[in-house]
Amino acid sequence: MRWWGWLVDLCLVAACTAIAASLTQDANWDQLQYHYWYPWQLFNGGFTDPDLYGGRFQNPLAQVPFYLIVNALQPQAAQAALGAIAGIAVVLTRRIATWVLPYDGAWLLSTSTLAAVLGAVGAAFRSELGTSYADVWLAALLLGGLLLTLREQPLLAGLLAGAAVGLKYTSAPFALAMVAAVLVIRWRSVLWWLLGAVLGALITGGWWAWSLWRTYESPVFPFWNSFFASPWYPADNLTDERYGVMGWQGWLRWPYEMATGEAKVLDLAVRDPRWLLLAAGLLLLVAGARRLGRPAWAVVVFTLVGVMAWLAVFGVIRYAIPAELLTGVLIVLALSLWLSPQTTFVLCLIVAVGAGLWTQSAQSRRVEWGGRWYAVEPGAFDRVSPGDVVLVDGQYPSTFLLPQRLPADVPVHVVQKDFIGTPLQGWLEQQLTGRIWVVTGRPPSQVDPAIGTIGYEECTRIRSNVVDRWLCPVTR
């Protein structure tokens, strides 16, 4: 049966790979703005000056896998590889299910696979499959940490959780949830977990925290600036209040609003019934609590603590992929306490198909395949000379156009509306010597009039396989 398990895992990865390859090329907003640009900067001596891309001062290591893959492979093969990475998270979900479901043999294999599939057709995972977003492989780190927690390997579990947090702070709610899971499994091992978490965070994020401290006098800039008091940003805590829940009534309504598409978890509409099904499943789990072992309780606690912390701090659905994948495990577990393996499998299969059809994911922008991931018309930046300055209008994601297409000594600054009125604006204005150019779309612009006046009548078009932009002169 062990070999059958490995075969099923391989099939799950293959399915994610095939689905990703069958889609057209991912060209999401964040990718065009910083998913490619940040790693390129990392490998080409960037990050020496304050980055004006306000509110997104992220560790570039999280995007390095995407950068290396699209530079090494043809576009469709690259996207297939991104799908395979997502498949690892699905495999880990199935492995976690084998620790908590009360079956063995063929029924354990089949129901654990169904649990993983039920989670994988969720709105967030579907929307990120085969994309440049790092949240899926960060979810794999966190789920791997949970699996190691169930296996009572707290040091390694902490190492993976800490590494995920070091790469992206949005992993923190589920790292906190893993502490709760460790306490359920064996509370005395929590110190080993914390040691691993510190080591993991230092390995992946220590250098970045030092870079932020050296540049902005804060290791987590611009977050928690009421405490760190960086002179580069107002003394408050940067939050995004568009998402999440408010008040106890909002908490109670959230599962229902997710099922109906009313919950605000992204800028695009999202609908997912799994959270409402999970709420119902929790009632069955509570009723059958005496039949749950420590591993099952650890998964329940991890999911609930992680979701509550995530909703309280972020509320953006793609940051909740670890919990979304585990909804399938907990729904199957809840039914398995009361039904036979045959009935559980058939009922969960119906639920998986129905939930999959009802779910509405936020599909990112895609374009047709070409010979290269990014193809930019030759000579697009011939007007830019050494000593000039190039601004990127943050309203129109464009940094993907720049690598290896500008003279070596031309500084680039991405301008976001977040920086206006902060010391970052004053710093930028001191750097604007020589001719100034902006890569932008059509009006309105975040550069004009905050920085200068854009000469739209003198723009030249920058053509690419992804999106066209304009190179325009700026006068001050």
Short mmCIF file of C-alpha atoms in Angstrom, two decimals:
data_model
loop_
_atom_site.label_atom_id
_atom_site.label_comp_id
_atom_site.label_asym_id
_atom_site.label_seq_id
_atom_site.Cartn_x
_atom_site.Cartn_y
_atom_site.Cartn_z
CA MET A 1 0.00 0.00 0.00
CA ARG A 2 2.96 2.30 0.60
CA TRP A 3 3.88 2.18 -3.08
CA TRP A 4 0.28 2.97 -4.01
CA GLY A 5 0.55 6.05 -1.81
CA TRP A 6 3.62 7.24 -3.67
CA LEU A 7 1.88 6.59 -6.99
CA VAL A 8 -1.16 8.63 -5.91
CA ASP A 9 1.14 11.47 -4.79
CA LEU A 10 2.85 11.40 -8.17
CA CYS A 11 -0.54 11.55 -9.89
CA LEU A 12 -1.58 14.56 -7.80
CA VAL A 13 1.59 16.43 -8.80
CA ALA A 14 1.11 15.35 -12.43
CA ALA A 15 -2.48 16.61 -12.41
CA CYS A 16 -1.43 20.04 -11.12
CA THR A 17 1.37 20.11 -13.69
CA ALA A 18 -0.98 19.27 -16.54
CA ILE A 19 -3.62 21.79 -15.49
CA ALA A 20 -1.02 24.57 -15.25
CA ALA A 21 0.37 23.69 -18.68
CA SER A 22 -3.12 23.68 -20.21
CA LEU A 23 -3.75 27.30 -19.22
CA THR A 24 -2.48 30.31 -21.12
CA GLN A 25 0.51 32.24 -19.78
CA ASP A 26 0.13 33.90 -16.40
CA ALA A 27 0.52 37.70 -16.51
CA ASN A 28 -0.89 38.83 -13.19
CA TRP A 29 -0.54 42.41 -11.93
CA ASP A 30 1.96 41.63 -9.16
CA GLN A 31 4.16 39.62 -11.52
CA LEU A 32 4.47 42.48 -13.97
CA GLN A 33 5.28 44.89 -11.15
CA TYR A 34 7.65 43.04 -8.83
CA HIS A 35 7.60 39.21 -9.04
CA TYR A 36 10.24 39.32 -11.78
CA TRP A 37 11.80 42.70 -10.97
CA TYR A 38 12.66 41.96 -7.33
CA PRO A 39 14.75 38.82 -8.03
CA TRP A 40 16.39 40.50 -10.99
CA GLN A 41 17.39 43.36 -8.72
CA LEU A 42 18.69 40.86 -6.17
CA PHE A 43 20.98 39.18 -8.72
CA ASN A 44 22.06 42.45 -10.33
CA GLY A 45 23.08 44.62 -7.39
CA GLY A 46 19.77 46.31 -6.64
CA PHE A 47 18.20 47.30 -3.33
CA THR A 48 20.92 49.82 -2.59
CA ASP A 49 18.49 52.76 -2.41
CA PRO A 50 15.07 53.21 -0.81
CA ASP A 51 12.41 51.43 -2.84
CA LEU A 52 9.43 53.68 -3.43
CA TYR A 53 7.06 50.81 -4.14
CA GLY A 54 5.11 51.78 -1.05
CA GLY A 55 3.79 49.09 1.26
CA ARG A 56 5.41 46.16 -0.56
CA PHE A 57 8.91 45.95 0.84
CA GLN A 58 9.01 42.17 0.48
CA ASN A 59 11.86 39.73 0.71
CA PRO A 60 12.84 39.02 -2.93
CA LEU A 61 13.84 35.43 -2.10
CA ALA A 62 10.17 34.40 -2.16
CA GLN A 63 10.07 35.12 -5.91
CA VAL A 64 13.41 33.57 -6.82
CA PRO A 65 11.93 30.16 -7.82
CA PHE A 66 9.63 31.86 -10.35
CA TYR A 67 12.48 33.99 -11.71
CA LEU A 68 14.85 31.03 -12.15
CA ILE A 69 12.19 28.80 -13.71
CA VAL A 70 10.98 31.26 -16.36
CA ASN A 71 14.57 32.09 -17.30
CA ALA A 72 15.56 28.42 -17.60
CA LEU A 73 12.56 26.92 -19.41
CA GLN A 74 10.28 27.62 -22.34
CA PRO A 75 7.11 29.43 -21.18
CA GLN A 76 4.71 26.46 -21.19
CA ALA A 77 7.27 24.19 -19.52
CA ALA A 78 7.96 26.91 -16.95
CA GLN A 79 4.30 27.20 -16.06
CA ALA A 80 4.03 23.42 -15.84
CA ALA A 81 6.92 23.48 -13.34
CA LEU A 82 5.09 26.11 -11.29
CA GLY A 83 2.09 23.79 -11.29
CA ALA A 84 4.23 20.91 -10.07
CA ILE A 85 5.41 23.03 -7.13
CA ALA A 86 1.77 23.68 -6.24
CA GLY A 87 1.15 19.94 -6.43
CA ILE A 88 3.59 19.41 -3.55
CA ALA A 89 1.19 21.30 -1.26
CA VAL A 90 -1.63 18.95 -2.33
CA VAL A 91 0.54 15.90 -1.62
CA LEU A 92 1.37 17.19 1.85
CA THR A 93 -2.33 17.73 2.47
CA ARG A 94 -3.01 14.10 1.61
CA ARG A 95 -0.18 12.95 3.87
CA ILE A 96 -1.63 14.96 6.75
CA ALA A 97 -5.01 13.34 6.12
CA THR A 98 -3.47 9.88 6.55
CA TRP A 99 -2.54 10.85 10.12
CA VAL A 100 -6.05 11.81 11.19
CA LEU A 101 -8.59 9.72 9.26
CA PRO A 102 -9.80 6.61 11.17
CA TYR A 103 -9.31 4.18 8.27
CA ASP A 104 -6.54 1.98 6.95
CA GLY A 105 -5.58 0.22 3.75
CA ALA A 106 -7.36 1.13 0.54
CA TRP A 107 -10.02 3.21 2.26
CA LEU A 108 -7.39 5.41 3.93
CA LEU A 109 -5.67 5.91 0.57
CA SER A 110 -8.90 6.78 -1.23
CA THR A 111 -10.40 9.07 1.41
CA SER A 112 -7.12 10.90 2.05
CA THR A 113 -6.80 11.52 -1.69
CA LEU A 114 -10.35 12.79 -1.85
CA ALA A 115 -9.69 15.07 1.13
CA ALA A 116 -6.71 16.60 -0.69
CA VAL A 117 -8.71 17.08 -3.89
CA LEU A 118 -11.61 18.66 -1.96
CA GLY A 119 -9.20 21.24 -0.57
CA ALA A 120 -7.36 21.77 -3.85
CA VAL A 121 -10.44 22.86 -5.79
CA GLY A 122 -10.78 25.80 -3.39
CA ALA A 123 -10.86 29.37 -4.64
CA ALA A 124 -7.40 30.48 -3.53
CA PHE A 125 -5.47 27.39 -4.63
CA ARG A 126 -7.20 27.32 -8.01
CA SER A 127 -6.47 30.98 -8.62
CA GLU A 128 -2.74 30.53 -7.89
CA LEU A 129 -2.13 27.24 -9.67
CA GLY A 130 0.43 27.86 -12.40
CA THR A 131 1.06 31.49 -11.45
CA SER A 132 4.03 33.48 -10.18
CA TYR A 133 2.54 33.95 -6.71
CA ALA A 134 4.70 32.49 -3.95
CA ASP A 135 1.82 31.76 -1.58
CA VAL A 136 1.35 28.19 -2.82
CA TRP A 137 4.90 27.05 -2.18
CA LEU A 138 4.97 28.94 1.12
CA ALA A 139 1.83 26.96 2.00
CA ALA A 140 3.82 23.81 1.19
CA LEU A 141 6.46 24.87 3.74
CA LEU A 142 3.79 25.43 6.39
CA LEU A 143 1.97 22.18 5.64
CA GLY A 144 5.29 20.37 5.68
CA GLY A 145 5.90 21.87 9.10
CA LEU A 146 2.50 20.65 10.29
CA LEU A 147 3.22 17.14 9.00
CA LEU A 148 6.54 17.13 10.86
CA THR A 149 4.67 18.31 13.97
CA LEU A 150 2.39 15.29 13.71
CA ARG A 151 5.51 13.13 13.39
CA GLU A 152 6.91 14.77 16.55
CA GLN A 153 9.87 16.41 14.84
CA PRO A 154 9.48 19.92 16.31
CA LEU A 155 12.90 21.29 15.39
CA LEU A 156 12.42 20.61 11.68
CA ALA A 157 8.79 21.74 11.85
CA GLY A 158 9.87 25.05 13.36
CA LEU A 159 12.61 25.39 10.76
CA LEU A 160 10.08 25.21 7.91
CA ALA A 161 7.61 27.55 9.62
CA GLY A 162 10.32 30.09 10.43
CA ALA A 163 11.64 29.91 6.87
CA ALA A 164 8.14 30.67 5.54
CA VAL A 165 7.80 33.70 7.83
CA GLY A 166 11.27 34.94 6.88
CA LEU A 167 10.31 34.78 3.22
CA LYS A 168 6.94 36.49 3.65
CA TYR A 169 5.35 37.87 6.81
CA THR A 170 1.90 36.74 5.65
CA SER A 171 2.95 33.23 6.77
CA ALA A 172 3.02 34.39 10.41
CA PRO A 173 -0.63 33.51 11.29
CA PHE A 174 -0.04 29.86 10.40
CA ALA A 175 3.34 29.78 12.11
CA LEU A 176 1.49 30.92 15.24
CA ALA A 177 -1.11 28.22 14.59
CA MET A 178 1.67 25.64 14.40
CA VAL A 179 2.78 26.58 17.90
CA ALA A 180 -0.74 25.70 19.06
CA ALA A 181 -0.53 22.38 17.20
CA VAL A 182 2.82 21.59 18.84
CA LEU A 183 1.28 22.25 22.25
CA VAL A 184 -1.46 19.73 21.44
CA ILE A 185 0.97 17.03 20.31
CA ARG A 186 3.64 17.43 22.99
CA TRP A 187 3.85 20.72 24.84
CA ARG A 188 7.33 20.07 26.19
CA SER A 189 8.74 20.16 22.64
CA VAL A 190 7.66 23.76 21.99
CA LEU A 191 11.13 25.09 22.86
CA TRP A 192 12.65 22.91 20.13
CA TRP A 193 10.05 24.25 17.71
CA LEU A 194 10.86 27.84 18.67
CA LEU A 195 14.57 27.19 18.19
CA GLY A 196 13.90 25.82 14.71
CA ALA A 197 11.62 28.73 13.88
CA VAL A 198 14.26 31.29 14.85
CA LEU A 199 16.88 29.49 12.77
CA GLY A 200 14.54 29.24 9.77
CA ALA A 201 13.57 32.90 9.93
CA LEU A 202 17.22 33.96 10.20
CA ILE A 203 18.25 31.79 7.25
CA THR A 204 15.63 33.13 4.85
CA GLY A 205 14.82 36.55 6.28
CA GLY A 206 17.66 37.67 8.51
CA TRP A 207 19.65 39.25 5.69
CA TRP A 208 16.56 41.05 4.42
CA ALA A 209 15.68 42.38 7.88
CA TRP A 210 19.24 43.69 8.16
CA SER A 211 18.95 45.31 4.72
CA LEU A 212 15.72 47.06 5.75
CA TRP A 213 17.30 48.17 9.03
CA ARG A 214 20.34 49.56 7.26
CA THR A 215 18.22 51.47 4.75
CA TYR A 216 15.12 52.45 6.74
CA GLU A 217 16.18 51.96 10.39
CA SER A 218 13.50 49.28 10.82
CA PRO A 219 13.88 45.50 10.25
CA VAL A 220 10.23 45.13 9.17
CA PHE A 221 9.74 48.44 7.35
CA PRO A 222 7.15 49.86 6.88
CA PHE A 223 5.17 47.65 9.28
CA TRP A 224 4.80 48.38 13.02
CA ASN A 225 6.33 51.80 12.52
CA SER A 226 4.62 53.12 15.64
CA PHE A 227 7.16 50.94 17.48
CA PHE A 228 10.26 51.10 15.27
CA ALA A 229 9.74 54.78 14.40
CA SER A 230 11.56 54.77 11.07
CA PRO A 231 11.99 58.36 9.86
CA TRP A 232 11.07 57.20 6.35
CA TYR A 233 7.39 56.59 7.07
CA PRO A 234 4.62 57.95 9.30
CA ALA A 235 4.63 56.60 12.87
CA ASP A 236 1.66 54.26 12.51
CA ASN A 237 0.99 50.61 11.75
CA LEU A 238 0.49 49.92 8.05
CA THR A 239 -2.72 47.94 7.56
CA ASP A 240 -5.16 47.23 4.75
CA GLU A 241 -8.67 47.58 6.11
CA ARG A 242 -10.35 46.56 2.87
CA TYR A 243 -10.23 42.90 3.87
CA GLY A 244 -10.95 40.76 6.92
CA VAL A 245 -13.91 41.01 9.30
CA MET A 246 -15.16 43.61 11.76
CA GLY A 247 -17.09 42.85 14.96
CA TRP A 248 -18.41 39.56 16.28
CA GLN A 249 -21.28 39.56 13.80
CA GLY A 250 -18.78 39.77 10.95
CA TRP A 251 -16.98 36.70 12.30
CA LEU A 252 -20.22 34.73 12.48
CA ARG A 253 -21.33 35.78 8.99
CA TRP A 254 -18.00 35.19 7.25
CA PRO A 255 -18.42 31.46 6.35
CA TYR A 256 -21.84 32.19 4.86
CA GLU A 257 -20.57 35.25 3.00
CA MET A 258 -17.73 33.17 1.56
CA ALA A 259 -20.29 30.67 0.26
CA THR A 260 -22.37 33.42 -1.34
CA GLY A 261 -19.50 35.53 -2.67
CA GLU A 262 -20.18 38.51 -0.38
CA ALA A 263 -16.98 38.25 1.68
CA LYS A 264 -14.31 40.82 0.83
CA VAL A 265 -11.16 38.73 0.51
CA LEU A 266 -9.79 40.09 -2.78
CA ASP A 267 -10.45 42.94 -5.17
CA LEU A 268 -12.15 40.39 -7.45
CA ALA A 269 -15.24 38.38 -6.58
CA VAL A 270 -14.57 35.07 -4.80
CA ARG A 271 -17.09 32.40 -3.80
CA ASP A 272 -16.22 29.23 -1.88
CA PRO A 273 -18.62 26.98 0.10
CA ARG A 274 -15.88 25.01 1.90
CA TRP A 275 -15.76 27.37 4.84
CA LEU A 276 -19.49 27.00 5.46
CA LEU A 277 -19.15 23.22 5.10
CA LEU A 278 -16.25 23.34 7.55
CA ALA A 279 -18.38 25.24 10.07
CA ALA A 280 -20.97 22.46 9.85
CA GLY A 281 -18.24 19.84 10.07
CA LEU A 282 -16.93 21.38 13.27
CA LEU A 283 -20.25 20.58 14.94
CA LEU A 284 -19.77 16.91 14.01
CA LEU A 285 -16.19 17.01 15.26
CA VAL A 286 -17.25 18.48 18.60
CA ALA A 287 -19.98 15.85 18.93
CA GLY A 288 -17.42 13.11 18.27
CA ALA A 289 -14.60 14.74 20.21
CA ARG A 290 -13.87 11.67 22.32
CA ARG A 291 -12.96 9.71 19.21
CA LEU A 292 -10.36 12.24 18.05
CA GLY A 293 -6.71 11.58 18.78
CA ARG A 294 -4.02 14.17 19.33
CA PRO A 295 -3.02 14.37 15.63
CA ALA A 296 -6.62 15.13 14.66
CA TRP A 297 -6.95 17.79 17.35
CA ALA A 298 -3.63 19.30 16.25
CA VAL A 299 -4.91 19.70 12.68
CA VAL A 300 -8.20 21.16 13.93
CA VAL A 301 -6.38 23.64 16.18
CA PHE A 302 -3.87 24.56 13.46
CA THR A 303 -6.66 25.31 11.00
CA LEU A 304 -8.87 27.29 13.37
CA VAL A 305 -6.10 29.33 15.01
CA GLY A 306 -4.54 30.02 11.62
CA VAL A 307 -7.83 31.16 10.07
CA MET A 308 -8.70 33.41 13.01
CA ALA A 309 -5.25 35.01 13.07
CA TRP A 310 -5.29 35.43 9.29
CA LEU A 311 -8.73 37.05 9.28
CA ALA A 312 -7.77 39.36 12.13
CA VAL A 313 -4.53 40.55 10.49
CA PHE A 314 -4.82 40.14 6.70
CA GLY A 315 -8.05 38.69 5.33
CA VAL A 316 -6.62 38.25 1.80
CA ILE A 317 -7.70 34.78 0.65
CA ARG A 318 -4.46 33.76 -1.04
CA TYR A 319 -2.64 34.01 2.30
CA ALA A 320 -4.99 31.36 3.73
CA ILE A 321 -4.08 28.52 1.36
CA PRO A 322 -2.78 26.23 4.17
CA ALA A 323 -6.18 26.36 5.89
CA GLU A 324 -8.11 26.16 2.61
CA LEU A 325 -6.35 22.92 1.68
CA LEU A 326 -7.04 21.50 5.15
CA THR A 327 -10.77 22.23 4.92
CA GLY A 328 -11.05 19.07 2.83
CA VAL A 329 -9.25 17.03 5.48
CA LEU A 330 -11.49 18.26 8.27
CA ILE A 331 -14.72 17.81 6.30
CA VAL A 332 -13.80 14.21 5.48
CA LEU A 333 -12.69 13.64 9.08
CA ALA A 334 -15.99 14.96 10.44
CA LEU A 335 -18.02 12.60 8.27
CA SER A 336 -15.71 9.64 8.94
CA LEU A 337 -16.54 9.78 12.65
CA TRP A 338 -20.18 8.95 11.92
CA LEU A 339 -20.31 7.12 8.60
CA SER A 340 -18.81 4.01 7.05
CA PRO A 341 -15.83 4.37 4.73
CA GLN A 342 -18.00 3.65 1.68
CA THR A 343 -20.63 6.22 2.60
CA THR A 344 -18.01 8.78 3.57
CA PHE A 345 -16.23 8.38 0.24
CA VAL A 346 -19.38 8.66 -1.88
CA LEU A 347 -20.74 11.63 0.07
CA CYS A 348 -17.40 13.47 -0.01
CA LEU A 349 -17.07 12.81 -3.72
CA ILE A 350 -20.45 14.46 -4.25
CA VAL A 351 -19.41 17.37 -1.99
CA ALA A 352 -16.11 17.78 -3.86
CA VAL A 353 -17.84 17.94 -7.25
CA GLY A 354 -20.57 20.25 -6.01
CA ALA A 355 -18.19 22.55 -4.14
CA GLY A 356 -15.86 22.64 -7.13
CA LEU A 357 -18.67 23.69 -9.45
CA TRP A 358 -19.99 26.31 -7.00
CA THR A 359 -16.57 27.83 -6.26
CA GLN A 360 -15.64 31.01 -8.07
CA SER A 361 -11.93 31.78 -8.03
CA ALA A 362 -10.28 35.09 -8.85
CA GLN A 363 -8.52 34.28 -12.10
CA SER A 364 -5.52 36.48 -12.82
CA ARG A 365 -4.78 38.00 -16.21
CA ARG A 366 -3.37 35.62 -18.81
CA VAL A 367 -1.98 36.03 -22.33
CA GLU A 368 -1.33 33.70 -25.24
CA TRP A 369 1.86 31.65 -25.35
CA GLY A 370 4.93 32.93 -27.14
CA GLY A 371 8.52 31.89 -27.66
CA ARG A 372 9.69 33.69 -24.50
CA TRP A 373 8.05 34.55 -21.21
CA TYR A 374 8.67 38.26 -21.86
CA ALA A 375 9.28 39.55 -25.38
CA VAL A 376 9.85 43.31 -25.65
CA GLU A 377 10.20 45.16 -28.94
CA PRO A 378 13.88 45.95 -29.66
CA GLY A 379 14.88 49.57 -29.23
CA ALA A 380 12.01 50.38 -26.87
CA PHE A 381 14.34 52.30 -24.55
CA ASP A 382 16.80 53.76 -27.06
CA ARG A 383 15.82 57.29 -26.01
CA VAL A 384 17.20 56.69 -22.50
CA SER A 385 20.84 57.76 -22.12
CA PRO A 386 23.42 57.20 -19.37
CA GLY A 387 22.80 59.65 -16.52
CA ASP A 388 19.03 59.74 -17.06
CA VAL A 389 16.51 58.62 -14.44
CA VAL A 390 13.63 56.25 -15.17
CA LEU A 391 10.49 56.29 -13.05
CA VAL A 392 7.86 53.54 -13.17
CA ASP A 393 4.32 54.66 -12.56
CA GLY A 394 3.14 52.18 -9.91
CA GLN A 395 -0.40 52.46 -11.19
CA TYR A 396 0.63 50.58 -14.35
CA PRO A 397 2.76 47.47 -13.62
CA SER A 398 5.75 47.72 -15.93
CA THR A 399 9.03 46.74 -14.27
CA PHE A 400 9.14 43.45 -16.21
CA LEU A 401 10.03 45.57 -19.26
CA LEU A 402 13.25 46.96 -17.78
CA PRO A 403 15.83 44.19 -17.07
CA GLN A 404 18.79 44.32 -19.47
CA ARG A 405 17.16 47.06 -21.56
CA LEU A 406 18.54 50.20 -19.86
CA PRO A 407 22.06 51.64 -19.68
CA ALA A 408 23.87 50.27 -16.62
CA ASP A 409 24.05 53.57 -14.73
CA VAL A 410 20.39 54.55 -15.12
CA PRO A 411 18.61 54.43 -11.74
CA VAL A 412 15.02 53.15 -11.63
CA HIS A 413 12.45 54.19 -9.04
CA VAL A 414 8.94 52.73 -8.78
CA VAL A 415 6.55 55.44 -7.63
CA GLN A 416 3.44 54.56 -5.65
CA LYS A 417 0.85 56.88 -4.19
CA ASP A 418 1.74 55.52 -0.72
CA PHE A 419 4.98 57.54 -0.66
CA ILE A 420 3.41 60.97 -1.30
CA GLY A 421 3.78 63.18 1.72
CA THR A 422 6.41 60.95 3.35
CA PRO A 423 10.20 61.43 3.55
CA LEU A 424 10.46 59.01 0.62
CA GLN A 425 9.10 61.73 -1.67
CA GLY A 426 11.73 64.20 -0.50
CA TRP A 427 14.46 61.62 -1.02
CA LEU A 428 13.26 60.93 -4.56
CA GLU A 429 13.17 64.57 -5.52
CA GLN A 430 16.84 64.87 -4.55
CA GLN A 431 17.74 62.03 -6.95
CA LEU A 432 16.10 63.57 -10.00
CA THR A 433 19.09 64.92 -11.89
CA GLY A 434 19.45 64.84 -15.65
CA ARG A 435 16.62 63.86 -17.93
CA ILE A 436 13.65 62.11 -16.36
CA TRP A 437 11.53 59.45 -18.02
CA VAL A 438 8.47 57.60 -16.84
CA VAL A 439 7.10 54.23 -17.94
CA THR A 440 3.36 54.62 -17.66
CA GLY A 441 -0.04 54.08 -19.22
CA ARG A 442 -2.46 56.76 -20.23
CA PRO A 443 -3.64 59.48 -17.79
CA PRO A 444 -4.22 59.75 -14.89
CA SER A 445 -0.81 59.11 -13.38
CA GLN A 446 0.67 58.87 -9.89
CA VAL A 447 3.78 60.69 -11.13
CA ASP A 448 1.97 63.68 -12.61
CA PRO A 449 1.62 66.11 -10.82
CA ALA A 450 3.26 64.70 -7.63
CA ILE A 451 6.75 64.54 -9.20
CA GLY A 452 6.49 66.50 -12.42
CA THR A 453 4.57 67.01 -15.64
CA ILE A 454 4.42 64.13 -18.13
CA GLY A 455 4.79 65.10 -21.77
CA TYR A 456 2.20 62.73 -23.15
CA GLU A 457 2.50 64.21 -26.64
CA GLU A 458 6.18 63.08 -26.75
CA CYS A 459 5.68 59.48 -25.63
CA THR A 460 6.90 56.43 -27.53
CA ARG A 461 5.12 53.11 -27.31
CA ILE A 462 6.77 50.11 -25.64
CA ARG A 463 5.36 46.95 -27.20
CA SER A 464 5.56 43.54 -25.56
CA ASN A 465 3.84 40.16 -25.67
CA VAL A 466 2.19 40.87 -22.30
CA VAL A 467 1.05 44.49 -22.26
CA ASP A 468 2.04 47.74 -23.98
CA ARG A 469 3.24 50.79 -22.07
CA TRP A 470 4.52 54.28 -22.91
CA LEU A 471 7.93 55.88 -22.33
CA CYS A 472 7.34 59.57 -21.68
CA PRO A 473 9.56 62.52 -20.69
CA VAL A 474 8.92 64.27 -17.37
CA THR A 475 9.62 67.92 -16.70
CA ARG A 476 9.80 69.55 -13.26
#
